[in-house]
Amino acid sequence: MQHSDSPISAVPDELVIALEALARRAGAAILVVKRGGIHAEAKSDGSPVTEADLAANLVILDGLSTLLPDVPLITEEGDDGLKVLADPDADFLLIDPLDGTREFVSGDPDYTVNIAYVRGGRPVVGIVHMPETGLSWVGDSRTTPSAAWQIDHNGAWQSIQTRTSGKTLAVLTSRSHQDPDTEAFLKKVSVSELVRRGSSLKFCLIAAGQGDLYPRFGPTMEWDTAAGDAVLTAAGGAMLDLNGQAFLYGKISEGCRNPGFMAMGDPGLAVTLF
């Protein structure tokens, strides 16, 4: 089934609306920095960071201090002290203020702001905002049934859902992080279309019924995937590790590093993938 073109079928609550607005404000801060010129530096792991990453991070931290002051958070741009959860079973937030910094630095529009709320090891609310287009994608699995939306640059909310996959698959892969395992995997599945996009947009396109599968064998961090995972899952999709098991967050002892994964619009695909 394709995603719905009908008006929103579930009403987002105040927290979801506020988090989407916060991500949008962070996106605006990124665009302000961009207009002044982009200057990238290398972090200790070799990945790039810019003033825009830091500006967006400040906007989000300031907003969350009011919205959710008692919820621990882990942010890509935070100090290591923020990455220690006193209670491993507690709710927490995962933040990537600018996902796709390589795209941002190169002038590519495929970068996003990611905010996720994690409960029981799974992201139950996710917001992905794309500053260049003004689009946002939101997922909320706290409700029954879960609900997902796309929000346009005018602030109009539209329900989205994943589609049922066919015999051939529209596969999305990373634009900046290709690896031999992914290339080998692509030779084993029936691919009708291969789309290379940056950042967490790949999750959102599948959530909106515009793709079927995002395989990832290379390294990612929890803040890279949590918001997109939440959107995809709320829209009817599934996110599984390479053993076909539930994809969990809060792996503090592992430095918040993710294993490989399969993100799919149709959970029934798991039968053929694992």
mmCIF file of C-alpha atoms in Angstrom:
data_model
loop_
_atom_site.group_PDB
_atom_site.id
_atom_site.type_symbol
_atom_site.label_atom_id
_atom_site.label_comp_id
_atom_site.label_asym_id
_atom_site.label_seq_id
_atom_site.Cartn_x
_atom_site.Cartn_y
_atom_site.Cartn_z
ATOM 1 C CA MET A 1 0.000 0.000 0.000
ATOM 2 C CA GLN A 2 1.291 3.448 -0.821
ATOM 3 C CA HIS A 3 1.408 6.160 1.807
ATOM 4 C CA SER A 4 -1.799 7.994 2.503
ATOM 5 C CA ASP A 5 -2.636 11.287 0.838
ATOM 6 C CA SER A 6 -5.446 11.959 3.290
ATOM 7 C CA PRO A 7 -5.276 14.581 6.045
ATOM 8 C CA ILE A 8 -3.737 13.583 9.361
ATOM 9 C CA SER A 9 -5.577 10.620 10.852
ATOM 10 C CA ALA A 10 -4.059 11.040 14.316
ATOM 11 C CA VAL A 11 -3.424 14.299 16.091
ATOM 12 C CA PRO A 12 0.149 14.893 17.272
ATOM 13 C CA ASP A 13 0.366 15.779 20.937
ATOM 14 C CA GLU A 14 1.926 18.914 22.387
ATOM 15 C CA LEU A 15 5.330 17.303 22.950
ATOM 16 C CA VAL A 16 5.595 16.062 19.367
ATOM 17 C CA ILE A 17 4.584 19.459 17.998
ATOM 18 C CA ALA A 18 7.079 21.221 20.267
ATOM 19 C CA LEU A 19 9.952 18.889 19.333
ATOM 20 C CA GLU A 20 9.287 19.374 15.616
ATOM 21 C CA ALA A 21 9.294 23.151 16.127
ATOM 22 C CA LEU A 22 12.577 22.849 18.043
ATOM 23 C CA ALA A 23 14.190 20.862 15.234
ATOM 24 C CA ARG A 24 12.978 23.522 12.808
ATOM 25 C CA ARG A 25 14.596 26.267 14.914
ATOM 26 C CA ALA A 26 17.845 24.313 14.938
ATOM 27 C CA GLY A 27 17.606 24.050 11.153
ATOM 28 C CA ALA A 28 17.184 27.817 10.908
ATOM 29 C CA ALA A 29 20.338 28.273 13.002
ATOM 30 C CA ILE A 30 22.230 26.010 10.593
ATOM 31 C CA LEU A 31 21.130 28.094 7.609
ATOM 32 C CA VAL A 32 22.268 31.302 9.336
ATOM 33 C CA VAL A 33 25.754 29.853 9.782
ATOM 34 C CA LYS A 34 25.762 28.573 6.207
ATOM 35 C CA ARG A 35 25.076 32.044 4.833
ATOM 36 C CA GLY A 36 28.180 33.298 6.623
ATOM 37 C CA GLY A 37 30.408 30.595 5.165
ATOM 38 C CA ILE A 38 31.166 27.035 6.225
ATOM 39 C CA HIS A 39 34.394 26.260 8.082
ATOM 40 C CA ALA A 40 34.921 22.606 8.995
ATOM 41 C CA GLU A 41 37.339 21.145 11.532
ATOM 42 C CA ALA A 42 38.179 17.520 12.217
ATOM 43 C CA LYS A 43 37.063 15.901 15.467
ATOM 44 C CA SER A 44 39.184 13.334 17.288
ATOM 45 C CA ASP A 45 37.630 10.524 15.240
ATOM 46 C CA GLY A 46 38.391 12.314 11.977
ATOM 47 C CA SER A 47 34.778 13.250 11.220
ATOM 48 C CA PRO A 48 34.042 16.897 10.383
ATOM 49 C CA VAL A 49 32.356 19.409 12.669
ATOM 50 C CA THR A 50 31.310 22.959 11.829
ATOM 51 C CA GLU A 51 29.993 26.020 13.620
ATOM 52 C CA ALA A 52 26.571 24.993 12.311
ATOM 53 C CA ASP A 53 26.695 21.685 14.242
ATOM 54 C CA LEU A 54 27.467 23.576 17.423
ATOM 55 C CA ALA A 55 24.896 26.324 16.825
ATOM 56 C CA ALA A 56 22.121 23.782 16.215
ATOM 57 C CA ASN A 57 23.206 21.823 19.277
ATOM 58 C CA LEU A 58 22.888 24.934 21.480
ATOM 59 C CA VAL A 59 19.391 25.651 20.161
ATOM 60 C CA ILE A 60 18.274 22.073 20.887
ATOM 61 C CA LEU A 61 19.820 21.918 24.353
ATOM 62 C CA ASP A 62 18.221 25.226 25.284
ATOM 63 C CA GLY A 63 14.817 24.048 24.070
ATOM 64 C CA LEU A 64 15.034 20.680 25.795
ATOM 65 C CA SER A 65 16.018 22.319 29.088
ATOM 66 C CA THR A 66 12.492 23.762 29.095
ATOM 67 C CA LEU A 67 10.556 20.990 27.342
ATOM 68 C CA LEU A 68 12.087 17.951 29.048
ATOM 69 C CA PRO A 69 14.387 19.201 31.807
ATOM 70 C CA ASP A 70 14.459 15.894 33.697
ATOM 71 C CA VAL A 71 15.157 13.578 30.761
ATOM 72 C CA PRO A 72 18.843 12.622 30.277
ATOM 73 C CA LEU A 73 20.233 13.260 26.827
ATOM 74 C CA ILE A 74 23.030 12.084 24.610
ATOM 75 C CA THR A 75 24.138 14.451 21.894
ATOM 76 C CA GLU A 76 26.825 13.949 19.277
ATOM 77 C CA GLU A 77 28.266 17.344 20.140
ATOM 78 C CA GLY A 78 28.024 16.974 23.928
ATOM 79 C CA ASP A 79 30.735 16.179 26.444
ATOM 80 C CA ASP A 80 31.254 12.613 27.604
ATOM 81 C CA GLY A 81 29.463 13.291 30.878
ATOM 82 C CA LEU A 82 26.167 13.472 29.031
ATOM 83 C CA LYS A 83 26.691 9.935 27.735
ATOM 84 C CA VAL A 84 26.340 8.299 31.157
ATOM 85 C CA LEU A 85 22.827 7.246 32.048
ATOM 86 C CA ALA A 86 22.382 6.855 35.800
ATOM 87 C CA ASP A 87 19.547 4.399 35.178
ATOM 88 C CA PRO A 88 20.001 2.267 32.033
ATOM 89 C CA ASP A 89 16.243 1.634 31.939
ATOM 90 C CA ALA A 90 15.307 5.321 32.083
ATOM 91 C CA ASP A 91 13.887 7.287 29.168
ATOM 92 C CA PHE A 92 16.482 9.425 27.403
ATOM 93 C CA LEU A 93 16.989 11.585 24.334
ATOM 94 C CA LEU A 94 19.359 11.054 21.415
ATOM 95 C CA ILE A 95 20.353 14.172 19.496
ATOM 96 C CA ASP A 96 22.247 14.707 16.261
ATOM 97 C CA PRO A 97 22.089 18.460 15.632
ATOM 98 C CA LEU A 98 23.461 18.117 12.098
ATOM 99 C CA ASP A 99 23.415 14.657 10.570
ATOM 100 C CA GLY A 100 25.265 14.574 7.279
ATOM 101 C CA THR A 101 27.996 17.116 7.991
ATOM 102 C CA ARG A 102 29.968 15.884 4.978
ATOM 103 C CA GLU A 103 27.007 16.691 2.749
ATOM 104 C CA PHE A 104 26.581 20.064 4.437
ATOM 105 C CA VAL A 105 30.235 20.997 3.901
ATOM 106 C CA SER A 106 30.130 19.914 0.242
ATOM 107 C CA GLY A 107 27.006 21.981 -0.464
ATOM 108 C CA ASP A 108 24.712 18.968 -0.791
ATOM 109 C CA PRO A 109 21.202 19.509 0.690
ATOM 110 C CA ASP A 110 21.013 16.006 2.221
ATOM 111 C CA TYR A 111 21.628 16.911 5.851
ATOM 112 C CA THR A 112 19.168 16.833 8.729
ATOM 113 C CA VAL A 113 18.453 17.679 12.349
ATOM 114 C CA ASN A 114 17.624 14.567 14.399
ATOM 115 C CA ILE A 115 15.842 14.392 17.765
ATOM 116 C CA ALA A 116 14.699 11.068 19.256
ATOM 117 C CA TYR A 117 13.010 10.079 22.516
ATOM 118 C CA VAL A 118 14.018 6.579 23.645
ATOM 119 C CA ARG A 119 11.991 4.365 25.986
ATOM 120 C CA GLY A 120 12.840 0.765 26.813
ATOM 121 C CA GLY A 121 15.756 0.759 24.392
ATOM 122 C CA ARG A 122 13.634 1.826 21.415
ATOM 123 C CA PRO A 123 13.015 5.308 19.956
ATOM 124 C CA VAL A 124 9.306 5.976 20.455
ATOM 125 C CA VAL A 125 9.302 9.546 19.139
ATOM 126 C CA GLY A 126 11.493 10.810 16.328
ATOM 127 C CA ILE A 127 11.835 14.094 14.473
ATOM 128 C CA VAL A 128 13.927 14.497 11.334
ATOM 129 C CA HIS A 129 14.088 17.995 9.838
ATOM 130 C CA MET A 130 15.698 18.949 6.508
ATOM 131 C CA PRO A 131 16.692 22.624 6.667
ATOM 132 C CA GLU A 132 17.260 23.043 2.921
ATOM 133 C CA THR A 133 13.672 22.137 2.009
ATOM 134 C CA GLY A 134 11.828 22.972 5.226
ATOM 135 C CA LEU A 135 10.420 19.433 5.344
ATOM 136 C CA SER A 136 10.143 17.428 8.553
ATOM 137 C CA TRP A 137 9.225 13.806 9.250
ATOM 138 C CA VAL A 138 7.812 12.781 12.610
ATOM 139 C CA GLY A 139 6.992 9.415 14.158
ATOM 140 C CA ASP A 140 5.199 8.592 17.407
ATOM 141 C CA SER A 141 4.905 4.984 18.575
ATOM 142 C CA ARG A 142 3.594 5.820 22.036
ATOM 143 C CA THR A 143 0.063 5.793 20.634
ATOM 144 C CA THR A 144 -2.034 2.852 19.459
ATOM 145 C CA PRO A 145 -1.888 2.700 16.546
ATOM 146 C CA SER A 146 1.379 4.500 16.002
ATOM 147 C CA ALA A 147 1.400 7.534 13.708
ATOM 148 C CA ALA A 148 3.842 9.217 11.337
ATOM 149 C CA TRP A 149 3.679 12.471 9.433
ATOM 150 C CA GLN A 150 5.474 14.610 6.906
ATOM 151 C CA ILE A 151 5.341 18.354 7.562
ATOM 152 C CA ASP A 152 5.876 20.770 4.683
ATOM 153 C CA HIS A 153 7.636 24.126 4.779
ATOM 154 C CA ASN A 154 4.304 25.849 5.494
ATOM 155 C CA GLY A 155 3.716 23.695 8.576
ATOM 156 C CA ALA A 156 0.999 21.439 7.113
ATOM 157 C CA TRP A 157 0.983 17.922 8.657
ATOM 158 C CA GLN A 158 0.252 14.923 6.399
ATOM 159 C CA SER A 159 0.004 11.284 7.490
ATOM 160 C CA ILE A 160 2.481 8.881 5.912
ATOM 161 C CA GLN A 161 2.896 5.127 5.919
ATOM 162 C CA THR A 162 5.202 2.572 4.398
ATOM 163 C CA ARG A 163 4.306 0.434 1.408
ATOM 164 C CA THR A 164 4.146 -3.299 0.837
ATOM 165 C CA SER A 165 7.245 -4.443 -1.054
ATOM 166 C CA GLY A 166 7.098 -6.247 -4.382
ATOM 167 C CA LYS A 167 9.387 -8.806 -6.007
ATOM 168 C CA THR A 168 11.952 -6.119 -6.727
ATOM 169 C CA LEU A 169 13.080 -3.485 -4.266
ATOM 170 C CA ALA A 170 13.841 0.213 -4.300
ATOM 171 C CA VAL A 171 16.997 0.282 -2.178
ATOM 172 C CA LEU A 172 18.475 3.336 -0.512
ATOM 173 C CA THR A 173 22.139 3.503 0.440
ATOM 174 C CA SER A 174 24.524 6.082 1.800
ATOM 175 C CA ARG A 175 25.942 8.700 -0.519
ATOM 176 C CA SER A 176 29.093 9.297 1.526
ATOM 177 C CA HIS A 177 29.774 5.913 3.134
ATOM 178 C CA GLN A 178 29.988 3.104 0.595
ATOM 179 C CA ASP A 179 31.558 -0.188 1.649
ATOM 180 C CA PRO A 180 32.261 -3.601 0.056
ATOM 181 C CA ASP A 181 29.668 -5.418 2.197
ATOM 182 C CA THR A 182 26.889 -3.158 0.919
ATOM 183 C CA GLU A 183 27.991 -3.566 -2.678
ATOM 184 C CA ALA A 184 28.099 -7.361 -2.242
ATOM 185 C CA PHE A 185 24.625 -7.354 -0.674
ATOM 186 C CA LEU A 186 23.165 -5.364 -3.563
ATOM 187 C CA LYS A 187 24.222 -8.147 -5.944
ATOM 188 C CA LYS A 188 22.171 -10.678 -3.958
ATOM 189 C CA VAL A 189 18.794 -8.899 -3.981
ATOM 190 C CA SER A 190 16.470 -7.919 -6.822
ATOM 191 C CA VAL A 191 16.930 -4.164 -7.077
ATOM 192 C CA SER A 192 14.502 -2.171 -9.201
ATOM 193 C CA GLU A 193 15.965 1.176 -8.193
ATOM 194 C CA LEU A 194 19.095 2.216 -6.296
ATOM 195 C CA VAL A 195 19.018 5.624 -4.656
ATOM 196 C CA ARG A 196 22.039 7.076 -2.870
ATOM 197 C CA ARG A 197 21.094 9.765 -0.328
ATOM 198 C CA GLY A 198 22.779 11.350 2.645
ATOM 199 C CA SER A 199 21.912 11.465 6.345
ATOM 200 C CA SER A 200 18.742 10.052 7.933
ATOM 201 C CA LEU A 201 16.642 11.005 4.904
ATOM 202 C CA LYS A 202 16.808 7.382 3.783
ATOM 203 C CA PHE A 203 14.626 6.288 6.701
ATOM 204 C CA CYS A 204 12.123 9.048 5.966
ATOM 205 C CA LEU A 205 11.766 8.251 2.269
ATOM 206 C CA ILE A 206 10.995 4.628 3.110
ATOM 207 C CA ALA A 207 8.568 5.768 5.825
ATOM 208 C CA ALA A 208 6.738 7.858 3.234
ATOM 209 C CA GLY A 209 6.371 4.903 0.848
ATOM 210 C CA GLN A 210 9.122 6.072 -1.520
ATOM 211 C CA GLY A 211 11.483 3.153 -1.031
ATOM 212 C CA ASP A 212 11.701 -0.352 0.397
ATOM 213 C CA LEU A 213 15.034 -1.077 2.041
ATOM 214 C CA TYR A 214 18.057 0.640 3.565
ATOM 215 C CA PRO A 215 20.849 -1.866 4.316
ATOM 216 C CA ARG A 216 23.772 -0.626 6.389
ATOM 217 C CA PHE A 217 26.885 -2.661 7.099
ATOM 218 C CA GLY A 218 29.287 0.175 7.878
ATOM 219 C CA PRO A 219 29.603 1.971 11.234
ATOM 220 C CA THR A 220 26.989 4.382 12.567
ATOM 221 C CA MET A 221 26.262 5.891 15.950
ATOM 222 C CA GLU A 222 22.990 5.766 17.857
ATOM 223 C CA TRP A 223 22.267 9.469 17.294
ATOM 224 C CA ASP A 224 22.645 8.905 13.532
ATOM 225 C CA THR A 225 19.756 6.451 13.359
ATOM 226 C CA ALA A 226 17.381 6.854 16.316
ATOM 227 C CA ALA A 227 15.134 9.602 14.946
ATOM 228 C CA GLY A 228 14.871 8.024 11.496
ATOM 229 C CA ASP A 229 14.249 4.624 13.065
ATOM 230 C CA ALA A 230 11.390 6.132 15.091
ATOM 231 C CA VAL A 231 9.802 7.688 12.004
ATOM 232 C CA LEU A 232 10.124 4.492 9.981
ATOM 233 C CA THR A 233 8.764 2.240 12.723
ATOM 234 C CA ALA A 234 5.815 4.523 13.457
ATOM 235 C CA ALA A 235 4.984 4.551 9.739
ATOM 236 C CA GLY A 236 4.724 0.745 9.713
ATOM 237 C CA GLY A 237 8.301 -0.263 8.929
ATOM 238 C CA ALA A 238 10.927 -2.162 10.899
ATOM 239 C CA MET A 239 14.544 -1.737 11.940
ATOM 240 C CA LEU A 240 16.475 -4.940 12.693
ATOM 241 C CA ASP A 241 20.099 -5.824 13.273
ATOM 242 C CA LEU A 242 21.889 -8.149 10.853
ATOM 243 C CA ASN A 243 20.737 -11.170 12.877
ATOM 244 C CA GLY A 244 17.119 -10.142 12.435
ATOM 245 C CA GLN A 245 16.795 -9.064 16.055
ATOM 246 C CA ALA A 246 15.323 -5.884 17.558
ATOM 247 C CA PHE A 247 17.543 -2.841 17.132
ATOM 248 C CA LEU A 248 18.244 -1.380 20.578
ATOM 249 C CA TYR A 249 19.597 1.917 21.885
ATOM 250 C CA GLY A 250 21.389 2.992 25.057
ATOM 251 C CA LYS A 251 24.529 0.942 24.469
ATOM 252 C CA ILE A 252 26.629 3.193 26.700
ATOM 253 C CA SER A 253 29.286 0.554 27.393
ATOM 254 C CA GLU A 254 29.838 0.252 23.642
ATOM 255 C CA GLY A 255 30.208 3.992 23.172
ATOM 256 C CA CYS A 256 26.758 4.238 21.537
ATOM 257 C CA ARG A 257 28.043 2.453 18.435
ATOM 258 C CA ASN A 258 25.485 0.667 16.285
ATOM 259 C CA PRO A 259 25.780 -2.752 14.704
ATOM 260 C CA GLY A 260 24.836 -3.158 11.065
ATOM 261 C CA PHE A 261 21.136 -3.089 10.249
ATOM 262 C CA MET A 262 18.322 -3.511 7.760
ATOM 263 C CA ALA A 263 15.709 -0.740 7.736
ATOM 264 C CA MET A 264 12.647 -1.852 5.779
ATOM 265 C CA GLY A 265 9.271 -0.444 4.926
ATOM 266 C CA ASP A 266 7.586 -3.833 4.872
ATOM 267 C CA PRO A 267 8.386 -5.934 7.987
ATOM 268 C CA GLY A 268 7.520 -9.007 5.918
ATOM 269 C CA LEU A 269 10.821 -8.518 4.072
ATOM 270 C CA ALA A 270 12.614 -9.913 7.112
ATOM 271 C CA VAL A 271 11.609 -13.431 6.067
ATOM 272 C CA THR A 272 13.686 -13.139 2.879
ATOM 273 C CA LEU A 273 16.554 -11.096 4.316
ATOM 274 C CA PHE A 274 17.515 -13.256 7.312
#
